[in-house]
Amino acid sequence: QVQLVESGGGLVQAGGSLRLSCAASGRTFSVYAMAWFRQASGKERDFVSGILWSGDNTYYADSVKGRFTISKDNAKNTVYLQMNSLKPQDTAVYYCAAQYSPASNFTSWGQGTRVTISS
Protein backbone atom coordinates (compact mmCIF):
# COMPACT_ATOMS: atom_id res chain seq x y z
CA GLN A 1 0.00 0.00 0.00
CA VAL A 2 0.94 3.67 -0.20
CA GLN A 3 1.16 6.52 2.24
CA LEU A 4 -0.44 9.79 1.17
CA VAL A 5 0.30 13.32 2.34
CA GLU A 6 -1.83 16.25 1.19
CA SER A 7 -0.80 19.89 1.18
CA GLY A 8 -1.89 23.19 -0.28
CA GLY A 9 -5.05 23.96 1.61
CA GLY A 10 -5.79 27.38 3.02
CA LEU A 11 -8.14 30.32 3.18
CA VAL A 12 -9.03 32.17 -0.01
CA GLN A 13 -11.78 34.49 -1.13
CA ALA A 14 -14.57 33.36 -3.41
CA GLY A 15 -13.43 33.43 -7.01
CA GLY A 16 -9.86 32.61 -6.07
CA SER A 17 -7.72 29.57 -6.75
CA LEU A 18 -5.80 26.94 -4.85
CA ARG A 19 -3.70 23.97 -5.88
CA LEU A 20 -3.70 20.90 -3.69
CA SER A 21 -0.93 18.32 -3.83
CA CYS A 22 -0.92 14.70 -2.75
CA ALA A 23 2.46 13.01 -2.42
CA ALA A 24 2.46 9.23 -2.46
CA SER A 25 5.16 6.98 -1.07
CA GLY A 26 5.55 3.25 -0.71
CA ARG A 27 4.18 0.70 -3.19
CA THR A 28 3.07 3.23 -5.80
CA PHE A 29 3.41 0.64 -8.55
CA SER A 30 0.36 -1.10 -7.09
CA VAL A 31 -1.92 1.93 -7.46
CA TYR A 32 -4.74 1.75 -10.00
CA ALA A 33 -6.25 5.20 -9.49
CA MET A 34 -6.00 8.23 -7.27
CA ALA A 35 -8.80 10.55 -6.27
CA TRP A 36 -9.74 13.59 -4.28
CA PHE A 37 -12.68 13.54 -1.90
CA ARG A 38 -13.98 16.28 0.35
CA GLN A 39 -15.98 16.45 3.53
CA ALA A 40 -17.76 19.58 4.63
CA SER A 41 -18.65 20.06 8.26
CA GLY A 42 -21.58 17.85 9.22
CA LYS A 43 -21.77 16.18 5.81
CA GLU A 44 -20.62 12.93 4.26
CA ARG A 45 -17.37 12.57 2.37
CA ASP A 46 -17.97 13.09 -1.35
CA PHE A 47 -16.00 12.24 -4.46
CA VAL A 48 -14.49 15.28 -6.19
CA SER A 49 -12.18 14.04 -8.92
CA GLY A 50 -10.17 10.98 -9.93
CA ILE A 51 -7.38 9.98 -12.30
CA LEU A 52 -5.95 6.67 -13.42
CA TRP A 53 -2.40 6.17 -12.21
CA SER A 54 -1.32 4.61 -15.52
CA GLY A 55 -3.21 6.62 -18.06
CA ASP A 56 -4.89 9.95 -18.63
CA ASN A 57 -8.52 9.22 -17.83
CA THR A 58 -9.97 11.78 -15.46
CA TYR A 59 -13.29 11.98 -13.66
CA TYR A 60 -15.11 14.86 -11.98
CA ALA A 61 -18.12 15.43 -9.84
CA ASP A 62 -20.69 17.61 -11.59
CA SER A 63 -20.26 20.29 -8.94
CA VAL A 64 -16.63 20.92 -9.90
CA LYS A 65 -16.60 20.28 -13.66
CA GLY A 66 -15.06 23.19 -15.53
CA ARG A 67 -13.54 24.64 -12.36
CA PHE A 68 -11.25 21.91 -11.00
CA THR A 69 -8.52 20.05 -12.86
CA ILE A 70 -6.83 16.89 -11.64
CA SER A 71 -3.36 15.99 -12.88
CA LYS A 72 -0.43 13.83 -11.88
CA ASP A 73 3.32 13.61 -12.11
CA ASN A 74 4.22 9.94 -11.99
CA ALA A 75 7.93 10.74 -11.70
CA LYS A 76 7.21 12.63 -8.49
CA ASN A 77 4.44 10.24 -7.36
CA THR A 78 2.25 13.28 -6.87
CA VAL A 79 -1.33 14.09 -7.78
CA TYR A 80 -2.59 17.66 -7.99
CA LEU A 81 -5.98 19.32 -7.84
CA GLN A 82 -6.10 22.78 -9.37
CA MET A 83 -9.17 24.54 -8.06
CA ASN A 84 -10.33 27.72 -9.78
CA SER A 85 -13.39 29.93 -9.39
CA LEU A 86 -13.76 28.72 -5.84
CA LYS A 87 -17.09 29.09 -4.09
CA PRO A 88 -17.98 29.12 -0.40
CA GLN A 89 -19.64 25.73 -0.90
CA ASP A 90 -16.22 24.30 -1.80
CA THR A 91 -15.23 24.76 1.83
CA ALA A 92 -14.28 21.35 3.20
CA VAL A 93 -11.46 19.11 4.27
CA TYR A 94 -10.00 17.60 1.10
CA TYR A 95 -8.63 14.07 1.18
CA CYS A 96 -6.45 12.21 -1.26
CA ALA A 97 -7.10 8.49 -1.71
CA ALA A 98 -5.67 5.52 -3.59
CA GLN A 99 -7.44 2.60 -5.23
CA TYR A 100 -5.63 -0.62 -6.03
CA SER A 101 -7.97 -2.23 -8.53
CA PRO A 102 -11.03 -1.13 -10.51
CA ALA A 103 -13.23 -3.40 -8.40
CA SER A 104 -12.01 -2.19 -5.01
CA ASN A 105 -12.80 0.80 -2.85
CA PHE A 106 -10.34 3.57 -2.11
CA THR A 107 -8.49 2.09 0.83
CA SER A 108 -5.49 4.37 1.40
CA TRP A 109 -6.21 7.86 2.65
CA GLY A 110 -4.24 10.94 3.54
CA GLN A 111 -4.81 13.04 6.63
CA GLY A 112 -6.65 15.77 4.75
CA THR A 113 -6.04 19.43 4.08
CA ARG A 114 -8.55 22.12 4.98
CA VAL A 115 -9.87 24.49 2.33
CA THR A 116 -11.90 27.51 3.44
CA ILE A 117 -13.53 29.86 0.96
CA SER A 118 -14.76 33.18 2.27
CA SER A 119 -17.60 35.05 0.61
XYZ file of N, CA, C and O in Angstrom, residues 54-114:
244
model
N -1.990 4.921 -14.264
C -1.319 4.606 -15.524
C -2.253 4.945 -16.670
O -2.939 4.074 -17.207
N -2.303 6.185 -17.017
C -3.214 6.621 -18.064
C -3.621 8.054 -17.835
O -3.175 8.696 -16.876
N -4.497 8.544 -18.708
C -4.889 9.947 -18.631
C -6.376 10.141 -18.347
O -6.851 11.277 -18.349
N -7.091 9.068 -18.106
C -8.523 9.220 -17.829
C -8.739 10.006 -16.548
O -8.104 9.735 -15.527
N -9.623 10.973 -16.623
C -9.968 11.780 -15.459
C -11.479 11.793 -15.263
O -12.245 11.600 -16.206
N -11.868 12.021 -14.032
C -13.285 11.982 -13.656
C -13.557 13.131 -12.695
O -12.710 13.460 -11.855
N -14.752 13.716 -12.817
C -15.106 14.865 -11.984
C -16.550 14.765 -11.504
O -17.428 14.298 -12.232
N -16.762 15.239 -10.300
C -18.122 15.433 -9.839
C -18.731 16.600 -10.618
O -18.020 17.531 -11.009
N -20.029 16.549 -10.831
C -20.689 17.610 -11.590
C -20.465 18.977 -10.953
O -20.370 19.988 -11.656
N -20.378 19.013 -9.650
C -20.263 20.285 -8.939
C -18.939 20.997 -9.185
O -18.829 22.198 -8.905
N -17.947 20.292 -9.704
C -16.626 20.917 -9.902
C -16.186 20.926 -11.367
O -15.135 21.494 -11.686
N -16.966 20.316 -12.240
C -16.600 20.278 -13.658
C -16.427 21.686 -14.209
O -17.245 22.563 -13.969
N -15.344 21.886 -14.949
C -15.065 23.185 -15.526
C -14.327 24.131 -14.601
O -13.851 25.186 -15.028
N -14.241 23.783 -13.330
C -13.537 24.641 -12.361
C -12.294 23.959 -11.790
O -11.302 24.625 -11.492
N -12.361 22.663 -11.591
C -11.246 21.912 -11.003
C -10.583 21.070 -12.081
O -11.240 20.562 -12.988
N -9.272 20.904 -11.952
C -8.522 20.049 -12.859
C -7.598 19.142 -12.059
O -6.794 19.644 -11.250
N -7.710 17.847 -12.292
C -6.825 16.894 -11.640
C -5.697 16.542 -12.592
O -5.900 16.448 -13.812
N -4.507 16.380 -12.061
C -3.360 15.987 -12.877
C -2.396 15.192 -12.004
O -2.583 15.099 -10.789
N -1.391 14.620 -12.645
C -0.425 13.832 -11.883
C 0.953 13.943 -12.492
O 1.096 14.249 -13.680
N 1.934 13.696 -11.669
C 3.316 13.614 -12.107
C 3.834 12.286 -11.575
O 4.188 12.182 -10.393
N 3.834 11.278 -12.444
C 4.222 9.941 -11.990
C 5.672 9.897 -11.512
O 6.003 9.155 -10.590
N 6.521 10.720 -12.113
C 7.927 10.737 -11.701
C 8.076 11.222 -10.270
O 8.993 10.803 -9.552
N 7.164 12.097 -9.861
C 7.205 12.628 -8.490
C 6.208 11.920 -7.584
O 6.085 12.284 -6.409
N 5.478 10.950 -8.131
C 4.444 10.241 -7.356
C 3.491 11.227 -6.680
O 3.162 11.082 -5.488
N 3.071 12.211 -7.429
C 2.248 13.280 -6.870
C 1.030 13.527 -7.759
O 1.138 13.533 -8.981
N -0.099 13.726 -7.106
C -1.334 14.089 -7.785
C -1.714 15.496 -7.349
O -1.536 15.855 -6.170
N -2.233 16.267 -8.265
C -2.591 17.660 -7.994
C -4.080 17.883 -8.237
O -4.706 17.189 -9.041
N -4.618 18.874 -7.560
C -5.979 19.320 -7.837
C -5.938 20.837 -7.928
O -5.771 21.525 -6.912
N -6.028 21.330 -9.147
C -6.097 22.776 -9.369
C -7.543 23.199 -9.249
O -8.404 22.704 -9.985
N -7.804 24.101 -8.337
C -9.170 24.545 -8.063
C -9.290 26.022 -8.392
O -8.620 26.850 -7.755
N -10.107 26.336 -9.364
C -10.334 27.722 -9.783
C -11.779 28.120 -9.534
O -12.643 27.266 -9.312
N -12.024 29.406 -9.589
C -13.390 29.932 -9.394
C -14.028 29.332 -8.142
O -15.171 28.869 -8.176
N -13.295 29.366 -7.071
C -13.760 28.723 -5.843
C -14.987 29.426 -5.270
O -15.137 30.658 -5.371
N -15.848 28.612 -4.671
C -17.091 29.090 -4.094
C -17.118 28.747 -2.606
O -16.463 27.784 -2.181
N -17.887 29.472 -1.825
C -17.985 29.124 -0.396
C -18.403 27.672 -0.176
O -17.946 27.051 0.793
N -19.210 27.120 -1.065
C -19.641 25.732 -0.903
C -18.535 24.732 -1.204
O -18.715 23.531 -1.006
N -17.375 25.180 -1.652
C -16.223 24.299 -1.803
C -15.470 24.121 -0.482
O -14.527 23.324 -0.410
N -15.875 24.873 0.524
C -15.228 24.761 1.832
C -15.383 23.351 2.387
O -16.496 22.827 2.476
N -14.260 22.728 2.723
C -14.279 21.345 3.201
C -12.856 20.930 3.552
O -11.897 21.641 3.230
N -12.753 19.766 4.160
C -11.457 19.108 4.265
C -11.325 18.204 3.045
O -12.226 17.405 2.756
N -10.224 18.359 2.331
C -9.996 17.603 1.103
C -9.024 16.460 1.401
O -7.961 16.661 1.994
N -9.421 15.271 0.952
C -8.632 14.070 1.184
C -8.184 13.467 -0.140
O -8.949 13.419 -1.109
N -6.982 12.971 -0.135
C -6.453 12.208 -1.256
C -6.609 10.723 -0.919
O -6.460 10.327 0.246
N -6.898 9.914 -1.948
C -7.103 8.488 -1.706
C -6.561 7.675 -2.869
O -6.509 8.155 -4.003
N -6.193 6.441 -2.573
C -5.671 5.522 -3.587
C -6.534 4.281 -3.677
O -7.051 3.782 -2.672
N -6.675 3.810 -4.912
C -7.443 2.599 -5.231
C -6.493 1.622 -5.906
O -5.693 2.029 -6.754
N -6.604 0.341 -5.555
C -5.626 -0.620 -6.031
C -6.128 -1.532 -7.140
O -5.353 -2.275 -7.754
N -7.420 -1.502 -7.397
C -7.969 -2.229 -8.533
C -9.307 -1.591 -8.881
O -9.915 -0.932 -8.030
N -9.773 -1.771 -10.124
C -11.034 -1.129 -10.515
C -12.239 -1.654 -9.742
O -13.268 -0.988 -9.685
N -12.106 -2.824 -9.126
C -13.235 -3.399 -8.396
C -13.189 -3.094 -6.901
O -14.096 -3.484 -6.170
N -12.158 -2.418 -6.451
C -12.012 -2.188 -5.014
C -12.394 -0.771 -4.642
O -12.526 0.108 -5.492
N -12.575 -0.552 -3.354
C -12.799 0.799 -2.846
C -11.459 1.533 -2.734
O -10.393 0.948 -2.918
N -11.539 2.794 -2.426
C -10.335 3.571 -2.110
C -9.974 3.232 -0.666
O -10.753 3.497 0.252
N -8.819 2.620 -0.486
C -8.493 2.093 0.829
C -7.299 2.755 1.500
O -7.042 2.495 2.668
N -6.570 3.589 0.791
C -5.489 4.365 1.402
C -5.901 5.822 1.375
O -6.305 6.334 0.333
N -5.754 6.481 2.520
C -6.210 7.861 2.655
C -5.133 8.716 3.302
O -4.385 8.258 4.169
N -5.098 9.978 2.872
C -4.242 10.944 3.539
C -4.952 11.521 4.751
O -6.095 11.168 5.058
N -4.268 12.449 5.410
C -4.811 13.040 6.632
C -5.770 14.193 6.354
O -6.481 14.634 7.255
N -5.760 14.677 5.129
C -6.650 15.766 4.746
C -5.992 17.123 4.843
O -5.070 17.340 5.634
N -6.493 18.035 4.028
C -6.041 19.425 4.075
C -7.283 20.307 4.006
O -8.177 20.070 3.196
N -7.323 21.312 4.857
C -8.546 22.122 4.976
C -8.534 23.254 3.958
O -7.540 23.988 3.830
